Coordinates of N, CA, C and O and ligand atoms in Angstrom, one line a residue:
X1045 N -15.1 3.1 16.8 CA -14.1 2.3 16.0 C -13.5 2.0 16.8 O -12.4 3.0 17.7
X1046 N -12.5 0.6 17.0 CA -11.5 0.2 17.4 C -10.2 0.8 17.1 O -10.0 1.3 15.7
X1047 N -9.0 1.0 18.1 CA -8.2 2.1 18.1 C -7.0 0.3 17.9 O -5.9 0.9 16.9
X1048 N -7.9 -0.1 17.8 CA -7.2 -1.5 17.1 C -7.5 -2.5 16.7 O -6.6 -3.5 15.8
X1049 N -8.1 -1.4 15.2 CA -8.2 -1.8 13.9 C -7.4 -1.9 12.7 O -6.9 -1.1 13.1
X1050 N -7.3 -2.7 11.6 CA -6.3 -1.9 10.5 C -6.6 -0.9 10.2 O -8.4 -0.6 9.9
X1051 N -5.8 0.0 9.5 CA -6.1 0.8 9.3 C -6.9 1.0 7.6 O -7.2 2.4 7.2
X1052 N -7.0 -0.2 7.1 CA -7.1 0.1 5.5 C -8.3 -1.0 5.7 O -8.9 -0.8 5.3
X1053 N -8.2 -1.9 6.6 CA -9.6 -2.8 5.8 C -10.6 -2.8 7.1 O -11.6 -3.9 7.5
X1054 N -10.2 -2.2 8.2 CA -10.8 -2.1 9.6 C -11.0 -3.1 10.5 O -11.6 -3.4 11.6
X1055 N -10.0 -5.0 9.7 CA -10.1 -5.7 10.5 C -8.9 -5.7 12.0 O -8.2 -4.7 11.9
X1056 N -9.3 -6.8 12.9 CA -8.1 -6.4 14.0 C -7.0 -6.4 13.4 O -6.3 -7.7 12.9
X1057 N -5.8 -5.7 14.2 CA -4.8 -5.9 14.0 C -4.3 -7.2 14.1 O -4.5 -7.4 15.5
X1058 N -2.7 -7.4 14.0 CA -2.1 -9.0 13.9 C -0.9 -7.6 14.7 O 0.2 -7.2 14.2
X1059 N 0.0 -8.2 15.3 CA 0.8 -8.0 15.9 C 2.1 -8.0 15.3 O 2.7 -7.2 15.7
X1060 N 2.3 -9.3 14.9 CA 2.7 -9.1 13.4 C 3.5 -8.8 12.4 O 4.2 -8.6 12.0
X1061 N 1.9 -7.5 12.5 CA 1.9 -6.8 11.0 C 1.2 -5.4 11.8 O 1.0 -4.7 10.8
X1062 N 1.9 -5.1 12.8 CA 0.9 -3.8 13.6 C 1.6 -2.9 12.6 O 2.8 -3.1 12.8
X1063 N 0.8 -1.9 12.6 CA -0.3 -1.9 13.0 C -1.4 -2.3 11.9 O -2.8 -1.4 11.7
X1064 N -1.1 -3.0 11.0 CA -2.0 -3.3 9.8 C -2.1 -5.1 10.2 O -1.6 -6.0 11.6
X1065 N -3.3 -6.0 9.2 CA -4.2 -7.2 10.0 C -2.7 -8.2 9.1 O -3.2 -9.0 9.5
X1066 N -2.3 -7.5 8.3 CA -2.0 -8.7 7.4 C -1.3 -8.2 6.6 O -0.7 -6.6 6.4
X1067 N -0.1 -9.0 5.6 CA 1.1 -8.0 4.9 C 0.7 -7.4 3.6 O 1.4 -7.0 3.6
X1068 N -0.9 -7.7 3.3 CA -1.1 -7.2 2.2 C -2.4 -6.0 2.7 O -1.8 -5.2 1.7
X1069 N -2.2 -5.6 3.7 CA -2.4 -4.3 4.3 C -1.7 -3.6 4.0 O -1.3 -2.6 4.4
X1070 N -0.8 -4.2 4.9 CA 0.8 -3.2 4.5 C 0.9 -2.9 3.1 O 1.6 -1.4 3.5
X1071 N 1.3 -4.0 2.5 CA 1.8 -3.5 0.8 C 0.4 -2.8 0.4 O 0.3 -1.6 -0.1
X1072 N -0.7 -3.0 0.7 CA -2.1 -1.6 0.4 C -1.4 -0.2 0.7 O -1.5 1.0 0.0
X1073 N -1.0 -0.1 2.1 CA -0.9 1.5 2.7 C 0.6 1.5 2.1 O 1.2 2.6 1.6
X1074 N 1.2 1.0 1.9 CA 3.2 1.6 1.3 C 2.6 1.8 -0.5 O 3.0 3.5 -0.6
X1075 N 1.5 1.1 -1.3 CA 1.2 1.4 -2.7 C 0.5 3.2 -2.3 O 0.6 4.1 -3.7
X1076 N -0.3 3.4 -1.7 CA -1.4 4.6 -1.8 C -0.2 5.4 -1.6 O -0.2 6.7 -1.5
X1077 N 1.3 5.5 -0.1 CA 2.1 6.6 -0.3 C 2.7 6.6 -1.4 O 3.1 7.7 -1.8
X1078 N 3.5 5.4 -2.4 CA 4.0 5.6 -3.9 C 2.9 6.9 -5.0 O 3.4 7.8 -5.4
X1079 N 1.7 6.1 -4.7 CA 0.5 6.7 -5.5 C 0.6 8.3 -4.9 O 0.2 8.9 -6.0
X1080 N 0.6 8.6 -3.4 CA 0.5 10.2 -3.6 C 1.6 11.1 -3.7 O 2.2 12.1 -4.4
X1081 N 3.3 10.4 -3.7 CA 4.2 10.2 -4.3 C 4.2 11.0 -5.3 O 4.6 12.5 -6.2
X1082 N 3.9 10.1 -6.8 CA 4.0 10.1 -7.6 C 2.9 11.9 -7.9 O 3.4 12.2 -8.7
X1083 N 1.7 11.2 -8.0 CA 0.4 12.6 -7.8 C 0.4 12.5 -9.4 O 0.6 13.6 -10.1
X1084 N 0.5 11.3 -10.4 CA 0.1 11.3 -11.7 C -1.1 11.3 -12.0 O -1.5 10.7 -11.4
X1085 N -1.4 12.6 -12.6 CA -2.9 12.5 -13.3 C -3.2 10.9 -14.1 O -1.7 10.3 -14.8
X1086 N -3.9 11.1 -13.3 CA -4.4 9.0 -14.8 C -4.0 8.2 -14.3 O -3.8 8.2 -13.0
X1087 N -4.6 6.7 -15.2 CA -3.9 5.6 -13.6 C -2.6 5.5 -14.5 O -1.6 5.7 -15.1
X1088 N -1.5 4.7 -13.1 CA 0.1 4.7 -13.8 C 0.2 3.8 -14.2 O 0.0 2.8 -14.2
X1089 N 1.3 3.9 -15.2 CA 1.6 3.0 -16.0 C 2.5 2.4 -15.4 O 3.4 1.5 -14.3
X1090 N 2.3 0.9 -15.4 CA 3.7 -0.2 -15.2 C 4.8 -0.2 -15.7 O 5.2 0.1 -17.0
X1091 N 5.8 -0.5 -15.0 CA 7.1 0.0 -15.3 C 7.6 -0.9 -16.3 O 7.8 -0.2 -17.1
X1092 N 6.7 -2.2 -16.7 CA 6.8 -3.1 -18.2 C 6.6 -2.3 -19.7 O 7.1 -2.3 -20.9
X1093 N 5.7 -0.7 -19.1 CA 5.1 -0.1 -20.4 C 5.9 1.1 -20.6 O 5.6 2.0 -21.3
X1094 N 6.0 1.5 -19.3 CA 7.6 2.4 -19.9 C 9.0 2.4 -20.6 O 9.7 2.8 -19.5
X1095 N 9.4 1.4 -20.9 CA 10.3 0.5 -20.8 C 11.5 2.0 -21.8 O 10.7 2.7 -22.9
X1096 N 12.9 2.2 -21.5 CA 13.7 3.0 -22.1 C 13.3 3.6 -23.5 O 13.9 3.9 -24.0
X1097 N 13.4 2.5 -24.0 CA 12.8 1.4 -25.9 C 13.9 0.6 -26.1 O 14.5 0.2 -25.7
X1098 N 14.8 0.9 -27.8 CA 15.0 -0.5 -27.7 C 16.5 -0.4 -27.2 O 17.1 0.9 -27.2
X1099 N 17.2 -1.4 -26.8 CA 18.7 -1.3 -26.5 C 19.0 -2.5 -27.5 O 19.6 -3.8 -27.6
Ligands
LIG596 ZN1 -6.1 -5.2 7.2

């Protein structure tokens, strides 16, 4: 495995988006971080679906 591979999709990374190959993979990595942080069982709810109720 190349050290210059994107950790998300294993494609060659781009300097502009290091250590990823694209903004998309950077976002995927970020989403993983948030996913682990929340660590909730089951699929995460979309923000629109957890509205605080009628106002
Ligand atoms: Zn990638």
